[in-house]
Amino acid sequence: MAVEDYPTPALPEETGVVASDLFGQAISQVAVAAGRDDTLPMLTGIRVEISGEKVVLAATDRFRLAVRELTWSTSAADIEAAILVPAKTLAEAARAGTDGTDVHLSLGAGAAVGKDGLLGIRSNGKRTTSRLLDAEFPKFRQLLPAEHTAVATVGVAELTEAIKRVALVADRGAQVRMEFSDDSLRLTAGGEDAVGRARICPSNSPATR
């Protein structure tokens, strides 16, 4: 195929800039919850809400919901926009570079943000262009409780290791039951022939309050 037959599409005007390390971390935390069923395109994307220097990322597959907020640099402090980007595109762009350089995102400026239906990502000499998803993302904020009756604080490493242990004997897709007490968290998961259990005890504070 001749390169000249496939010219690089013109990008919308640059919208904002974010450090690649922050971009990669935020995308990886959210993309894991995105759906993979192409018959439900609204769930295969990451919703990107822009409000001045604040950016909110959200993804859900109906069973999980991940939300991450971050700040970026933009010349349009009054910008207000929301778009839906294929999660695969953002995940691949995030993996491409986390070397601390800036990631430049192009969606247009002012009222034109997202109107071209394109997203341009440029970082460290690499350039990615993707079409936006023309679908309505679920209203996820109504799924988040305004108040909590209890809060549990658990170390990420300890929780991850405990889940891996109980998952060894669980059927694929099995639920993990979490039982909270004042000083510990007990995880249980099982299949037809075996049950896995793990207990996490915080070293310096109660598990719940």
mmCIF file of C-alpha atoms in Angstrom:
data_model
loop_
_atom_site.group_PDB
_atom_site.id
_atom_site.type_symbol
_atom_site.label_atom_id
_atom_site.label_comp_id
_atom_site.label_asym_id
_atom_site.label_seq_id
_atom_site.Cartn_x
_atom_site.Cartn_y
_atom_site.Cartn_z
ATOM 1 C CA MET A 1 0.000 0.000 0.000
ATOM 2 C CA ALA A 2 1.314 3.406 -0.935
ATOM 3 C CA VAL A 3 1.700 5.761 2.013
ATOM 4 C CA GLU A 4 0.444 8.693 -0.051
ATOM 5 C CA ASP A 5 -2.885 6.898 -0.505
ATOM 6 C CA TYR A 6 -3.499 7.142 3.242
ATOM 7 C CA PRO A 7 -2.705 10.697 4.313
ATOM 8 C CA THR A 8 -2.597 11.515 8.012
ATOM 9 C CA PRO A 9 -5.936 13.098 8.934
ATOM 10 C CA ALA A 10 -5.934 16.660 10.169
ATOM 11 C CA LEU A 11 -6.361 16.864 13.927
ATOM 12 C CA PRO A 12 -8.748 19.170 15.750
ATOM 13 C CA GLU A 13 -7.224 22.060 17.659
ATOM 14 C CA GLU A 14 -5.266 21.084 20.770
ATOM 15 C CA THR A 15 -7.460 21.057 23.874
ATOM 16 C CA GLY A 16 -5.150 20.251 26.776
ATOM 17 C CA VAL A 17 -1.923 18.697 28.037
ATOM 18 C CA VAL A 18 -1.252 16.138 30.786
ATOM 19 C CA ALA A 19 1.915 14.385 31.982
ATOM 20 C CA SER A 20 2.268 10.923 30.433
ATOM 21 C CA ASP A 21 2.803 9.222 33.814
ATOM 22 C CA LEU A 22 -0.448 10.651 35.173
ATOM 23 C CA PHE A 23 -2.263 9.916 31.915
ATOM 24 C CA GLY A 24 -1.105 6.299 31.893
ATOM 25 C CA GLN A 25 -1.989 5.708 35.535
ATOM 26 C CA ALA A 26 -5.462 7.236 35.232
ATOM 27 C CA ILE A 27 -6.346 5.361 32.038
ATOM 28 C CA SER A 28 -5.140 2.013 33.415
ATOM 29 C CA GLN A 29 -7.256 2.478 36.544
ATOM 30 C CA VAL A 30 -10.412 3.157 34.525
ATOM 31 C CA ALA A 31 -10.049 1.076 31.338
ATOM 32 C CA VAL A 32 -10.167 -2.190 33.294
ATOM 33 C CA ALA A 33 -13.884 -1.591 33.961
ATOM 34 C CA ALA A 34 -14.832 -0.934 30.323
ATOM 35 C CA GLY A 35 -16.987 -3.479 28.524
ATOM 36 C CA ARG A 36 -15.807 -5.611 25.594
ATOM 37 C CA ASP A 37 -19.159 -6.387 23.993
ATOM 38 C CA ASP A 38 -19.292 -4.526 20.679
ATOM 39 C CA THR A 39 -23.075 -4.867 20.614
ATOM 40 C CA LEU A 40 -23.110 -2.412 23.535
ATOM 41 C CA PRO A 41 -20.800 0.317 22.185
ATOM 42 C CA MET A 42 -21.677 2.773 24.952
ATOM 43 C CA LEU A 43 -19.968 0.429 27.430
ATOM 44 C CA THR A 44 -16.796 -0.122 25.404
ATOM 45 C CA GLY A 45 -15.654 3.457 25.859
ATOM 46 C CA ILE A 46 -14.282 5.742 28.532
ATOM 47 C CA ARG A 47 -16.366 8.823 29.193
ATOM 48 C CA VAL A 48 -14.189 11.915 29.412
ATOM 49 C CA GLU A 49 -15.787 14.888 31.143
ATOM 50 C CA ILE A 50 -13.891 18.158 30.908
ATOM 51 C CA SER A 51 -14.590 21.118 33.162
ATOM 52 C CA GLY A 52 -11.802 23.660 32.861
ATOM 53 C CA GLU A 53 -8.676 22.126 34.387
ATOM 54 C CA LYS A 54 -10.587 19.172 35.854
ATOM 55 C CA VAL A 55 -11.028 15.947 33.884
ATOM 56 C CA VAL A 56 -13.183 13.016 35.042
ATOM 57 C CA LEU A 57 -12.748 9.576 33.456
ATOM 58 C CA ALA A 58 -15.409 6.883 33.865
ATOM 59 C CA ALA A 59 -15.980 3.383 32.499
ATOM 60 C CA THR A 60 -18.407 0.567 33.267
ATOM 61 C CA ASP A 61 -19.353 -2.861 31.940
ATOM 62 C CA ARG A 62 -22.606 -2.908 33.989
ATOM 63 C CA PHE A 63 -20.983 -4.974 36.730
ATOM 64 C CA ARG A 64 -18.069 -2.689 37.565
ATOM 65 C CA LEU A 65 -17.671 1.071 37.619
ATOM 66 C CA ALA A 66 -14.355 2.921 37.709
ATOM 67 C CA VAL A 67 -14.058 6.698 38.064
ATOM 68 C CA ARG A 68 -10.873 8.769 38.200
ATOM 69 C CA GLU A 69 -10.449 12.532 38.482
ATOM 70 C CA LEU A 70 -7.319 14.405 37.434
ATOM 71 C CA THR A 71 -6.164 17.866 36.462
ATOM 72 C CA TRP A 72 -4.561 18.942 33.217
ATOM 73 C CA SER A 73 -3.319 22.127 31.594
ATOM 74 C CA THR A 74 -5.653 23.884 29.191
ATOM 75 C CA SER A 75 -5.796 27.381 27.788
ATOM 76 C CA ALA A 76 -9.610 27.337 27.998
ATOM 77 C CA ALA A 77 -10.449 27.637 31.682
ATOM 78 C CA ASP A 78 -14.179 27.826 30.926
ATOM 79 C CA ILE A 79 -14.353 24.698 28.774
ATOM 80 C CA GLU A 80 -17.237 22.295 29.487
ATOM 81 C CA ALA A 81 -17.511 19.124 27.408
ATOM 82 C CA ALA A 82 -18.100 15.371 27.558
ATOM 83 C CA ILE A 83 -17.025 12.763 24.998
ATOM 84 C CA LEU A 84 -16.869 8.977 24.733
ATOM 85 C CA VAL A 85 -13.553 7.483 23.574
ATOM 86 C CA PRO A 86 -12.917 3.802 22.765
ATOM 87 C CA ALA A 87 -11.265 2.340 25.865
ATOM 88 C CA LYS A 88 -8.910 0.258 23.725
ATOM 89 C CA THR A 89 -7.576 3.375 22.013
ATOM 90 C CA LEU A 90 -6.830 5.154 25.283
ATOM 91 C CA ALA A 91 -5.335 2.034 26.870
ATOM 92 C CA GLU A 92 -2.956 1.535 23.941
ATOM 93 C CA ALA A 93 -1.963 5.206 23.978
ATOM 94 C CA ALA A 94 -1.355 5.044 27.726
ATOM 95 C CA ARG A 95 0.910 2.006 27.367
ATOM 96 C CA ALA A 96 2.848 3.636 24.549
ATOM 97 C CA GLY A 97 4.598 6.095 26.816
ATOM 98 C CA THR A 98 4.908 6.799 30.535
ATOM 99 C CA ASP A 99 8.270 8.521 30.398
ATOM 100 C CA GLY A 100 7.184 11.768 32.027
ATOM 101 C CA THR A 101 6.788 13.665 28.768
ATOM 102 C CA ASP A 102 3.598 15.567 28.058
ATOM 103 C CA VAL A 103 0.598 14.035 26.308
ATOM 104 C CA HIS A 104 -1.184 16.508 24.027
ATOM 105 C CA LEU A 105 -4.899 15.851 23.517
ATOM 106 C CA SER A 106 -6.695 17.409 20.554
ATOM 107 C CA LEU A 107 -10.485 17.610 20.562
ATOM 108 C CA GLY A 108 -11.056 21.138 19.385
ATOM 109 C CA ALA A 109 -11.503 24.352 21.332
ATOM 110 C CA GLY A 110 -14.415 26.124 22.951
ATOM 111 C CA ALA A 111 -17.838 25.061 21.705
ATOM 112 C CA ALA A 112 -16.164 22.946 19.000
ATOM 113 C CA VAL A 113 -14.763 20.362 21.439
ATOM 114 C CA GLY A 114 -15.704 16.913 20.155
ATOM 115 C CA LYS A 115 -17.698 18.255 17.211
ATOM 116 C CA ASP A 116 -15.328 16.730 14.635
ATOM 117 C CA GLY A 117 -15.834 13.299 16.178
ATOM 118 C CA LEU A 118 -12.068 12.845 16.426
ATOM 119 C CA LEU A 119 -9.492 12.612 19.189
ATOM 120 C CA GLY A 120 -5.820 13.231 18.536
ATOM 121 C CA ILE A 121 -3.161 12.040 20.995
ATOM 122 C CA ARG A 122 0.432 13.178 20.561
ATOM 123 C CA SER A 123 3.375 12.345 22.812
ATOM 124 C CA ASN A 124 7.115 11.786 22.413
ATOM 125 C CA GLY A 125 6.960 11.840 18.628
ATOM 126 C CA LYS A 126 4.066 9.377 18.437
ATOM 127 C CA ARG A 127 0.640 10.303 17.169
ATOM 128 C CA THR A 128 -2.706 8.513 17.451
ATOM 129 C CA THR A 129 -6.003 9.481 15.867
ATOM 130 C CA SER A 130 -9.302 7.887 16.881
ATOM 131 C CA ARG A 131 -12.954 8.400 16.148
ATOM 132 C CA LEU A 132 -15.179 9.115 19.125
ATOM 133 C CA LEU A 133 -18.041 6.785 19.968
ATOM 134 C CA ASP A 134 -21.457 8.078 18.990
ATOM 135 C CA ALA A 135 -23.320 6.550 21.934
ATOM 136 C CA GLU A 136 -24.882 7.628 25.218
ATOM 137 C CA PHE A 137 -22.862 6.656 28.277
ATOM 138 C CA PRO A 138 -24.926 5.590 31.330
ATOM 139 C CA LYS A 139 -25.625 8.257 33.956
ATOM 140 C CA PHE A 140 -23.122 6.788 36.382
ATOM 141 C CA ARG A 141 -23.268 9.399 39.128
ATOM 142 C CA GLN A 142 -26.702 8.273 40.244
ATOM 143 C CA LEU A 143 -25.121 4.901 41.024
ATOM 144 C CA LEU A 144 -22.758 6.447 43.565
ATOM 145 C CA PRO A 145 -24.237 6.847 47.063
ATOM 146 C CA ALA A 146 -24.200 10.371 48.445
ATOM 147 C CA GLU A 147 -23.561 9.082 51.975
ATOM 148 C CA HIS A 148 -21.881 6.026 53.467
ATOM 149 C CA THR A 149 -22.843 4.245 56.678
ATOM 150 C CA ALA A 150 -19.386 2.689 57.006
ATOM 151 C CA VAL A 151 -15.919 3.135 55.552
ATOM 152 C CA ALA A 152 -13.253 0.419 55.354
ATOM 153 C CA THR A 153 -9.564 1.157 54.794
ATOM 154 C CA VAL A 154 -7.457 -1.738 53.519
ATOM 155 C CA GLY A 155 -3.970 -1.829 52.031
ATOM 156 C CA VAL A 156 -3.988 -2.329 48.257
ATOM 157 C CA ALA A 157 -1.191 -4.912 48.274
ATOM 158 C CA GLU A 158 -2.786 -6.945 51.079
ATOM 159 C CA LEU A 159 -6.206 -6.928 49.411
ATOM 160 C CA THR A 160 -4.781 -7.879 46.016
ATOM 161 C CA GLU A 161 -2.815 -10.787 47.481
ATOM 162 C CA ALA A 162 -5.838 -12.024 49.450
ATOM 163 C CA ILE A 163 -8.060 -11.982 46.358
ATOM 164 C CA LYS A 164 -5.451 -13.941 44.400
ATOM 165 C CA ARG A 165 -5.322 -16.592 47.137
ATOM 166 C CA VAL A 166 -9.068 -17.168 47.332
ATOM 167 C CA ALA A 167 -9.405 -17.069 43.534
ATOM 168 C CA LEU A 168 -7.116 -20.089 43.170
ATOM 169 C CA VAL A 169 -9.957 -22.488 44.014
ATOM 170 C CA ALA A 170 -12.882 -20.412 42.729
ATOM 171 C CA ASP A 171 -14.731 -21.010 39.486
ATOM 172 C CA ARG A 172 -14.160 -18.471 36.742
ATOM 173 C CA GLY A 173 -16.476 -15.521 37.335
ATOM 174 C CA ALA A 174 -17.316 -16.630 40.874
ATOM 175 C CA GLN A 175 -18.218 -13.956 43.381
ATOM 176 C CA VAL A 176 -15.860 -13.026 46.203
ATOM 177 C CA ARG A 177 -17.694 -12.529 49.490
ATOM 178 C CA MET A 178 -16.278 -9.846 51.790
ATOM 179 C CA GLU A 179 -17.143 -9.867 55.501
ATOM 180 C CA PHE A 180 -16.114 -6.816 57.504
ATOM 181 C CA SER A 181 -15.559 -6.646 61.248
ATOM 182 C CA ASP A 182 -14.029 -4.017 63.519
ATOM 183 C CA ASP A 183 -10.483 -5.262 63.044
ATOM 184 C CA SER A 184 -10.408 -7.489 59.971
ATOM 185 C CA LEU A 185 -11.741 -8.271 56.515
ATOM 186 C CA ARG A 186 -12.523 -11.861 55.559
ATOM 187 C CA LEU A 187 -12.725 -12.934 51.919
ATOM 188 C CA THR A 188 -14.396 -16.134 50.738
ATOM 189 C CA ALA A 189 -14.773 -17.568 47.252
ATOM 190 C CA GLY A 190 -15.542 -21.098 46.175
ATOM 191 C CA GLY A 191 -16.331 -23.518 43.436
ATOM 192 C CA GLU A 192 -18.173 -26.804 43.495
ATOM 193 C CA ASP A 193 -15.327 -28.748 45.050
ATOM 194 C CA ALA A 194 -13.331 -26.241 47.098
ATOM 195 C CA VAL A 195 -13.586 -23.002 49.037
ATOM 196 C CA GLY A 196 -10.842 -20.416 49.439
ATOM 197 C CA ARG A 197 -10.598 -18.097 52.422
ATOM 198 C CA ALA A 198 -8.292 -15.239 53.374
ATOM 199 C CA ARG A 199 -8.239 -12.777 56.262
ATOM 200 C CA ILE A 200 -6.711 -9.299 56.321
ATOM 201 C CA CYS A 201 -5.856 -7.628 59.620
ATOM 202 C CA PRO A 202 -4.848 -3.945 59.492
ATOM 203 C CA SER A 203 -1.708 -3.344 61.510
ATOM 204 C CA ASN A 204 -2.429 0.115 62.906
ATOM 205 C CA SER A 205 -6.113 0.981 62.475
ATOM 206 C CA PRO A 206 -9.576 -0.584 62.526
ATOM 207 C CA ALA A 207 -10.820 -2.011 59.229
ATOM 208 C CA THR A 208 -14.117 -0.151 59.525
ATOM 209 C CA ARG A 209 -15.493 2.925 61.184
#
